[in-house]
C-alpha positions in Angstrom: 14.4 -1.7 -0.4 11.6 -4.1 -1.1 9.9 -3.8 -4.5 6.6 -4.3 -2.7 7.0 -1.4 -0.3 4.3 1.2 -0.8 5.0 4.9 -1.1 5.1 7.0 2.0 1.7 7.8 3.5 0.0 5.2 1.2 -1.3 2.0 2.7 -3.4 -1.1 1.8 -6.7 -1.5 3.6 -7.0 -5.0 5.1 -10.2 -7.0 5.5 -11.6 -5.9 8.9 -10.8 -2.2 8.3 -12.1 -2.4 4.8 -15.4 -3.9 6.0 -15.7 -1.1 8.6 -15.0 1.6 6.0 -17.6 0.1 3.6 -20.3 -0.3 6.3 -19.7 3.3 7.3 -19.7 4.5 3.7 -23.1 2.9 3.2 -24.4 4.4 6.5 -23.3 8.0 5.5 -24.7 7.7 2.0 -28.0 6.5 3.5 -28.0 9.5 5.9 -27.4 11.8 2.9 -30.1 10.1 0.9 -32.8 10.5 3.5 -31.9 14.2 3.7 -32.6 14.4 0.0 -29.1 14.4 -1.4 -28.4 12.6 -4.7 -25.3 10.6 -5.3 -22.8 11.6 -8.0 -19.5 9.9 -9.0 -17.0 12.4 -10.6 -14.0 10.9 -12.4 -10.7 10.4 -10.5 -8.8 12.5 -13.1 -9.7 15.4 -15.3 -7.9 18.0 -17.5 -5.7 20.0 -15.2 -7.2 23.4 -16.2 -10.6 22.2 -15.1 -9.4 21.0 -11.7 -7.3 24.0 -10.9 -9.5 26.9 -11.9 -11.3 29.3 -9.6 -11.2 28.1 -5.9 -9.3 25.0 -7.1 -6.1 27.1 -7.6 -5.2 26.5 -3.9 -4.9 22.8 -4.7 -2.1 23.1 -7.2 0.7 21.9 -5.0 -1.5 19.0 -3.7 -2.4 17.7 -7.2 -0.6 14.9 -8.9 -0.1 15.7 -12.6 0.4 13.5 -15.7 0.2 13.6 -19.5 -2.8 12.1 -21.3 -1.4 9.6 -23.8 -4.5 10.1 -26.1 -4.6 13.9 -26.3 -1.2 15.1 -25.0 -2.9 17.4 -22.5 -2.0 17.6 -18.9 -4.3 15.7 -16.5 -4.7 16.0 -12.8 -5.7 13.4 -10.2 -8.2 15.2 -8.0 -7.1 16.4 -4.6 -10.6 17.5 -3.7 -14.1 16.7 -5.1 -16.0 19.9 -4.4 -14.9 21.7 -7.7 -16.0 18.6 -9.7 -19.4 18.6 -8.1 -19.7 22.3 -8.8 -18.9 21.6 -12.5 -21.6 18.9 -12.5 -24.2 21.3 -11.0 -23.3 24.0 -13.5 -22.9 22.1 -16.8 -24.5 18.7 -16.6 -27.5 19.3 -14.3 -28.0 23.0 -14.8 -31.1 23.1 -12.6 -32.7 26.4 -11.8 -33.7 25.6 -8.3 -32.1 23.7 -5.4 -29.7 20.9 -6.1 -28.5 18.6 -3.3 -25.6 16.3 -4.2 -23.4 13.9 -2.3 -20.3 11.9 -3.2 -17.8 9.4 -1.8 -14.5 8.5 -3.4 -10.8 8.6 -3.2 -8.7 11.7 -3.6 -4.9 11.9 -3.9 -2.5 14.4 -2.3 1.1 15.0 -3.2 1.8 15.6 0.5 0.0 14.5 3.7 -2.1 17.3 5.1 -1.0 16.6 8.7 1.5 14.2 10.4 0.6 10.5 9.9 -2.3 11.4 7.5 -2.9 9.3 4.4 -2.2 10.8 1.0 -5.2 8.8 -0.3 -8.2 9.9 1.7 -11.6 8.5 1.0 -13.6 11.7 0.8 -17.3 11.8 1.7 -19.1 15.1 1.2 -22.4 16.8 0.5 -23.2 20.1 -1.3 -26.3 22.2 -1.4 -26.6 24.7 -4.4 -29.2 27.4 -4.9 -30.1 28.9 -1.5 -28.3 32.0 -0.1 -29.9 32.1 3.3 -28.7 30.6 6.6 -31.2 27.8 6.3 -28.8 26.1 3.8 -25.9 26.5 6.3 -28.1 24.9 9.0 -29.1 22.0 6.8 -25.6 21.0 5.8 -24.6 21.2 9.4 -27.5 19.0 10.5 -26.4 16.4 7.8 -22.8 16.5 8.9 -23.8 15.9 12.5 -26.2 13.1 11.4 -23.2 11.4 9.6 -21.1 11.5 12.8 -24.1 10.1 14.8 -24.3 7.3 12.2 -20.7 6.6 12.9 -21.5 6.2 16.6 -19.9 9.4 17.8 -21.6 11.1 20.8 -20.0 14.1 22.3 -19.2 16.6 19.5 -17.6 20.1 19.4 -18.6 22.5 16.6 -16.3 25.4 15.9 -17.7 28.2 13.8 -16.5 31.4 12.2 -17.4 33.7 9.3 -15.0 35.2 6.8 -17.5 38.1 6.3 -16.5 39.6 9.6 -12.9 40.3 8.6 -14.2 41.4 5.1 -16.4 43.9 6.9 -13.5 45.3 8.9 -11.3 45.7 5.8 -14.1 47.0 3.5 -13.2 50.2 1.7 -9.5 50.0 2.3 -8.6 48.6 -1.1 -5.7 46.5 0.2 -3.6 44.4 -2.2 -4.4 40.7 -2.3 -1.0 39.8 -0.7 -1.6 42.2 2.2 -5.0 40.7 2.8 -3.5 37.2 2.7 -0.9 38.2 5.3 -3.6 39.7 7.6 -5.7 36.5 7.3 -2.7 34.3 8.0 -1.8 36.3 11.1 -5.3 36.2 12.4 -5.7 32.5 11.8 -2.5 31.9 13.8 -3.5 34.5 16.4 0.0 35.9 15.9 -0.6 39.3 17.5 3.0 40.5 16.8 2.9 39.8 13.1 -0.7 41.1 12.9 0.4 44.4 14.5 3.3 44.7 12.0 1.2 44.0 8.9 -1.6 46.3 10.1 0.7 49.1 11.3 -0.4 51.7 8.7 -4.1 50.9 8.7 -6.6 53.2 10.4 -6.4 53.0 14.2 -10.0 51.7 14.5 -9.2 48.9 12.0 -6.0 47.9 13.9 -7.9 47.7 17.2 -10.7 45.7 15.6 -8.3 43.2 14.1 -6.4 42.8 17.3 -9.7 42.3 19.2 -10.6 39.4 16.8 -7.8 37.4 18.3 -9.6 37.4 21.6 -13.1 36.7 20.3 -13.4 33.0 20.8 -15.7 31.0 23.1 -19.4 30.3 23.4 -22.3 32.4 22.0 -21.5 35.2 24.4 -18.6 36.0 22.0 -21.1 37.2 19.4 -22.5 39.8 21.8 -19.0 40.9 22.7 -18.1 41.3 19.0 -21.1 43.5 18.5 -19.9 45.8 21.3 -16.2 46.0 20.4 -16.1 45.9 16.6 -16.9 48.9 14.4 -20.6 48.6 13.3 -21.5 48.0 9.7 -24.4 46.3 7.9 -22.2 43.5 6.7 -20.9 42.8 10.2 -24.4 42.8 11.6 -25.6 40.3 9.0 -22.7 37.9 9.7 -23.2 38.1 13.5 -26.9 37.7 13.1 -26.5 34.6 11.0 -24.1 33.1 13.6 -26.5 33.9 16.4 -29.3 32.3 14.5 -27.2 29.2 14.0 -26.4 29.0 17.7 -30.1 29.2 18.5 -31.5 26.9 15.8 -29.0 24.0 15.8 -29.7 22.8 19.4 -33.4 22.8 18.6 -32.9 20.8 15.4 -30.7 18.3 17.3 -33.2 18.0 20.1 -35.9 17.2 17.5 -33.7 14.6 15.9 -32.8 13.1 19.2 -35.8 10.8 19.4 -34.7 9.0 16.3 -31.0 9.3 16.6 -30.2 9.2 20.4 -28.9 12.7 20.2 -29.9 15.6 22.3 -29.0 19.3 22.3 -26.5 18.7 25.2 -24.5 16.2 23.0 -22.9 19.1 21.1 -20.8 22.1 22.3 -20.9 25.1 20.0 -18.0 27.5 20.0 -17.1 30.5 17.9 -13.7 31.7 16.8 -14.0 34.9 14.8 -10.3 35.0 13.9 -10.1 31.5 12.5 -9.8 32.0 8.8 -8.5 28.7 7.6 -9.6 28.4 4.0 -10.2 32.1 3.8 -9.5 32.1 0.0 -12.3 29.5 -0.4 -15.1 30.3 1.9 -17.4 33.3 1.4 -19.4 33.1 4.7 -19.8 30.5 7.4 -16.8 28.3 8.0 -17.1 25.4 10.4 -15.1 22.5 11.8 -16.4 19.6 13.8 -14.3 17.8 16.4 -15.3 14.5 18.0 -13.8 11.6 20.1 -15.0 8.1 19.9 -14.4 7.3 23.6 -14.7 9.3 26.9 -11.4 10.9 27.8 -10.1 10.9 24.2 -8.8 14.2 22.8 -11.4 15.4 20.2 -10.0 15.3 16.6 -11.1 17.5 13.7 -13.1 15.3 11.4 -15.3 17.6 9.3 -14.7 20.9 7.5 -17.3 22.9 5.7 -19.2 26.1 5.2 -20.4 28.4 2.5 -18.5 28.9 -0.7 -20.7 30.9 -3.1 -17.8 31.5 -5.6 -17.1 27.8 -6.3 -19.2 27.6 -9.5 -18.2 31.0 -10.9 -15.5 29.6 -13.2 -18.0 27.2 -14.7 -20.4 30.0 -15.6 -22.8 29.6 -12.6 -22.0 31.7 -9.6 -24.8 30.6 -7.4 -25.1 30.0 -3.6 -23.4 26.9 -2.3 -22.8 25.3 1.1 -21.4 21.9 2.1 -18.9 19.8 4.0 -16.5 16.9 3.6 -14.7 14.4 5.7 -12.2 11.5 5.3 -13.8 8.1 5.9 -10.4 6.5 6.6 -9.6 9.1 9.2 -13.0 8.6 10.8 -12.7 4.8 10.9 -9.2 5.1 12.5 -10.8 7.0 15.4 -13.5 4.4 16.0 -13.2 1.2 18.0 -12.4 -1.8 15.9 -15.7 -3.7 15.2 -16.2 -7.3 16.3 -15.7 -10.0 13.7 -18.7 -10.6 11.6 -20.9 -13.5 12.6 -21.0 -16.4 10.1 -22.3 -19.9 9.5 -19.9 -22.7 8.8 -21.0 -25.3 6.2 -19.2 -28.5 5.0 -18.1 -29.0 1.4 -20.2 -31.4 -0.5 -22.3 -32.0 -3.6 -25.5 -32.8 -1.7 -28.4 -30.9 -3.4 -30.2 -30.3 -0.1 -27.0 -28.9 1.4 -26.6 -26.5 -1.6 -30.2 -25.4 -1.3 -29.8 -24.8 2.5 -26.7 -22.6 1.8 -28.4 -20.7 -0.9 -31.5 -20.0 1.2 -29.3 -18.7 4.1 -27.3 -16.4 1.8 -30.5 -15.1 0.3 -31.5 -14.1 3.8 -28.3 -12.1 4.2 -26.3 -14.6 6.3 -22.6 -15.2 5.7 -22.0 -18.9 4.9 -18.4 -20.2 4.7 -17.9 -23.5 3.0 -15.0 -25.4 4.5 -12.8 -26.7 1.8 -11.2 -30.2 2.4 -8.0 -30.0 4.6 -8.9 -26.5 6.0 -11.3 -27.5 8.7 -9.3 -25.9 11.6 -8.1 -22.6 10.1 -8.8 -19.3 11.8 -11.1 -17.2 9.8 -11.7 -13.4 9.6 -15.4 -14.3 10.4 -16.7 -15.5 13.7 -18.4 -18.8 12.9 -20.9 -19.2 15.7 -23.2 -21.7 13.9 -22.8 -24.7 11.6 -24.9 -26.4 9.1 -25.2 -30.1 10.1 -27.2 -33.0 8.9 -30.2 -34.0 11.1 -33.0 -36.4 10.3 -32.5 -36.2 6.6 -32.2 -32.4 6.5 -29.6 -29.7 7.0 -30.1 -27.6 10.2 -28.3 -24.9 12.1 -26.4 -25.9 15.2 -24.8 -23.4 17.6 -21.0 -23.6 18.0 -19.1 -23.0 21.3 -17.4 -19.6 21.5 -13.9 -19.4 20.1 -11.2 -19.5 22.7 
């Protein structure tokens, strides 16, 4: 085996893809900035007990661990950035009102999350702390969709659920945590047989309601159906009302943004799946996934996950409302068409002062200028040189070059 072979699911990022990723990173951070989100840069590694406390416990098997040679304590390489941002909000900023934060950086996984996935995602995300109402959920969703628009994605499918619905159905039963976990897993998989076995000794009304959840998926009409078939309670009504408000408000928000972002309400399909409880141990309310395809006819892929997770800061001493989302920039770029080579200007090598001044002036204007070193005049470049600096009448001027064959 070659000594230079990289570990499984780890890869170098070569020039054209790296440029695409960097351009997209800047576009997404700009989208977050204009929505009022401040950039933070948490460290890649922390003490393990800080990374794997509270909601971070679920990341234990995904976290690389090592020993700090300075302190002897065990460190972890982050597998997710959300808990770190919650720590920053709780301990370093400690603001009393709203806090809007965004981030973009690598995370490391011991195992790929899905076939062919990288174990080194480049995670972009945004978090909003301090508001418990559905307005915060709507805001983070609007930002997530703005990020996908910035990437050039058009037709988008939004899939929503709310863990409070199942919590309302199980309220008062005092079930052991393992039993609740089994019910959630069966619901998420829509495994009716297993669900029936795990719920066999529950009240008949609860069994019927849990089984009904596996059929409650589709457009906004599902919310009305849920209100008819599920046992009524104040908690259930609040969850359904928030989802109904989201279904009504989001298209209006997108239509308002359409004039600036070439996006209209009919660019997005909103679906609801009341049995989808992926991440149930993490979310406390709304949970959403966003699917998109770059080209017509492509199968939409899940690109964004997010929702409400009000317990994320509890372990750091500040259990306050929180909502947000994250995505993998590498995964997003892999879905998009490869960009054309960047346009550039070719310039000869030389010591002429006027030539150097012309090159400096073009670079100051943002142009890419490649100086041709002696003996390399005919090499193929990563850049598309469509112009050249040539001497003319005692000055250096730009001359168009014929298209590359």
